[in-house]
CSV table of C-alpha atoms in Angstrom, one decimal:
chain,number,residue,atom,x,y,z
A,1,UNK,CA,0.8,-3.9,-33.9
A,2,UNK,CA,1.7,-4.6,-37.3
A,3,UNK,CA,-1.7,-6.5,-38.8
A,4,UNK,CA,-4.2,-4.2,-37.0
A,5,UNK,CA,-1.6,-1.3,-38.2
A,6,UNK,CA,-2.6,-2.7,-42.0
A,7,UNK,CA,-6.2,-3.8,-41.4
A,8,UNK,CA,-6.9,0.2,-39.7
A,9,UNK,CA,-4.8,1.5,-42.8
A,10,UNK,CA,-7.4,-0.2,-45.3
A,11,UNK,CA,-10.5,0.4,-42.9
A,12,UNK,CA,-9.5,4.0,-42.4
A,13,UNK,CA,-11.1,5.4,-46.0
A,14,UNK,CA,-15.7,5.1,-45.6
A,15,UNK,CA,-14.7,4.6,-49.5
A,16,UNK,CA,-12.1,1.9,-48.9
A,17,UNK,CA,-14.3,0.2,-46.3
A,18,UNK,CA,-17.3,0.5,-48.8
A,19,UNK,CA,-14.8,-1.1,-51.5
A,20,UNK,CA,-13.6,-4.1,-49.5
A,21,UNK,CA,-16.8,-4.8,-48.1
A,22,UNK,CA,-18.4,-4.8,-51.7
A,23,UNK,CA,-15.5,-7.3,-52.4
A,24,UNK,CA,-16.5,-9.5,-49.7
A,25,UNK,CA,-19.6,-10.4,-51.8
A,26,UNK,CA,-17.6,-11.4,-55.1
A,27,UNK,CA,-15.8,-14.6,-56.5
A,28,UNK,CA,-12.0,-13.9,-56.0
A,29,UNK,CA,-11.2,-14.2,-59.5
A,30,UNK,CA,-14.4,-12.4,-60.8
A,31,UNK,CA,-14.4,-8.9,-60.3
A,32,UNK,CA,-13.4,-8.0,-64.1
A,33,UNK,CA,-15.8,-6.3,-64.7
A,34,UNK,CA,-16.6,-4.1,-61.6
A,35,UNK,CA,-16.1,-0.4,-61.9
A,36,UNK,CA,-14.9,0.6,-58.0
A,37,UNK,CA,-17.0,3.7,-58.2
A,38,UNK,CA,-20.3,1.3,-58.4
A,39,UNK,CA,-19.5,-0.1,-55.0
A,40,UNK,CA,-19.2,3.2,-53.1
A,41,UNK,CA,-21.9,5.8,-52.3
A,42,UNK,CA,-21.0,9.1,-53.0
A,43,UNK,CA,-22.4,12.9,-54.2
A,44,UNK,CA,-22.3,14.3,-57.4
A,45,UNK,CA,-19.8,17.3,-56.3
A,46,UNK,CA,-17.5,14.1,-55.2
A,47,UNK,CA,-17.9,12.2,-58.1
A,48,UNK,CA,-15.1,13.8,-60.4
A,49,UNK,CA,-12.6,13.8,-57.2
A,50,UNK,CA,-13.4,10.4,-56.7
A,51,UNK,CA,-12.3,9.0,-59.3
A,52,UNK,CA,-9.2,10.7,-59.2
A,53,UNK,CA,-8.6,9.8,-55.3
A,54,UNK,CA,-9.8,6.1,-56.3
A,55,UNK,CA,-7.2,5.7,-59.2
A,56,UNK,CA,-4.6,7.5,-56.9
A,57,UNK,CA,-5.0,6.8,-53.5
A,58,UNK,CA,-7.8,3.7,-52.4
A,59,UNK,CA,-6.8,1.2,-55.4
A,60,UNK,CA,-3.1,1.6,-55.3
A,61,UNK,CA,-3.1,1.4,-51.4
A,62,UNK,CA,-5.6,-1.9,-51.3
A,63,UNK,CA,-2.8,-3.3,-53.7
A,64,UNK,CA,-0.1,-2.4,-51.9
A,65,UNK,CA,-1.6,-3.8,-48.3
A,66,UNK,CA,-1.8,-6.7,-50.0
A,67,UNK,CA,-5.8,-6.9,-49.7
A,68,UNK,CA,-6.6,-6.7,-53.5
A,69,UNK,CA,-4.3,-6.9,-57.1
A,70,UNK,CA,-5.3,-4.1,-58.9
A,71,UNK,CA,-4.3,-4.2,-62.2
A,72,UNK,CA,-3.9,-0.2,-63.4
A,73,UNK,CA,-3.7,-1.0,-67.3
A,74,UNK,CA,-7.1,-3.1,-67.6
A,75,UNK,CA,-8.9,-1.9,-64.2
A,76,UNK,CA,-9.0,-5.4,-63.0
A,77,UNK,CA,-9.6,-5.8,-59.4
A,78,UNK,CA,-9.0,-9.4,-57.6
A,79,UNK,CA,-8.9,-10.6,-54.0
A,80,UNK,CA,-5.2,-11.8,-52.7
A,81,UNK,CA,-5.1,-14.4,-50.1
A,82,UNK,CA,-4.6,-11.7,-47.5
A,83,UNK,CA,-8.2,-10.4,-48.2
A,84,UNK,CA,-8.9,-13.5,-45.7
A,85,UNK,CA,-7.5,-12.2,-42.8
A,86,UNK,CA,-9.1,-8.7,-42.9
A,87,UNK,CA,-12.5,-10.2,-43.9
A,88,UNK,CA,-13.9,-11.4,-41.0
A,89,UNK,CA,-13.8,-7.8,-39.9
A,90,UNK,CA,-15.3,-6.7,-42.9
A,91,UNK,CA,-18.1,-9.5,-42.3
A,92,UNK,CA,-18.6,-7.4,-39.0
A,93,UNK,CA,-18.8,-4.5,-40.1
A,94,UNK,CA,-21.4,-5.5,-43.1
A,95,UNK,CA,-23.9,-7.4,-40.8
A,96,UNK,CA,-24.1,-4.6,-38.5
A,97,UNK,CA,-24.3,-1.8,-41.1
A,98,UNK,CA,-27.3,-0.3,-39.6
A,99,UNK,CA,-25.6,0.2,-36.3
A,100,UNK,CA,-22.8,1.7,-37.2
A,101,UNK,CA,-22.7,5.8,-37.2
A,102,UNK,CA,-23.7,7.7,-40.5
A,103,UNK,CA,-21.1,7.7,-43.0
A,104,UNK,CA,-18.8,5.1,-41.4
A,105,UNK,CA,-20.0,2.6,-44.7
């Protein structure tokens, strides 16, 4: 239970899922200069909360799964090497998008 306890963790968030998938796309090492709110959809009265909720909650949990080092001070945000094991799920999950119910990406 413990991996698919972490991977469900990670996927349970539409904002996480939205933010790992968005990472599947980039170079490990170059996502400097990436702000996480550009790689989620979200409304305007959820923007401010957002923010807050990313810098609190999705970033600091990603980091501390292990998926992503995210670096608070300069906003940096780079794969770890257990981003592997949770991307093939998130490869899923991108290619059939279209399928999947409304808000689950």
């Amino acid at each position: 239970g413990g991996k698919w306890d972490t991977i469900f963790t990670a996927l349970a968030s539409r904002y996480r899922r939205q933010l790992l998938v968005a990472l599947l796309e980039h170079n490990p090492q170059d996502y400097h200069d990436v702000d996480p709110l550009d790689t989620v959809t979200y409304s305007e009265a959820e923007s401010e909360q957002l923010q807050v909720d990313l810098l609190h909650m999705h970033l600091p949990k990603l980091d501390e799964l292990n998926y992503i080092d995210w670096d608070e001070g300069t906003g940096d945000i780079s794969k770890w090497p257990q981003f592997d094991e949770i991307a093939p799920l998130l490869k899923l999950i991108d290619d059939h998008k279209d399928e999947l119910p409304d808000g689950w990406l």
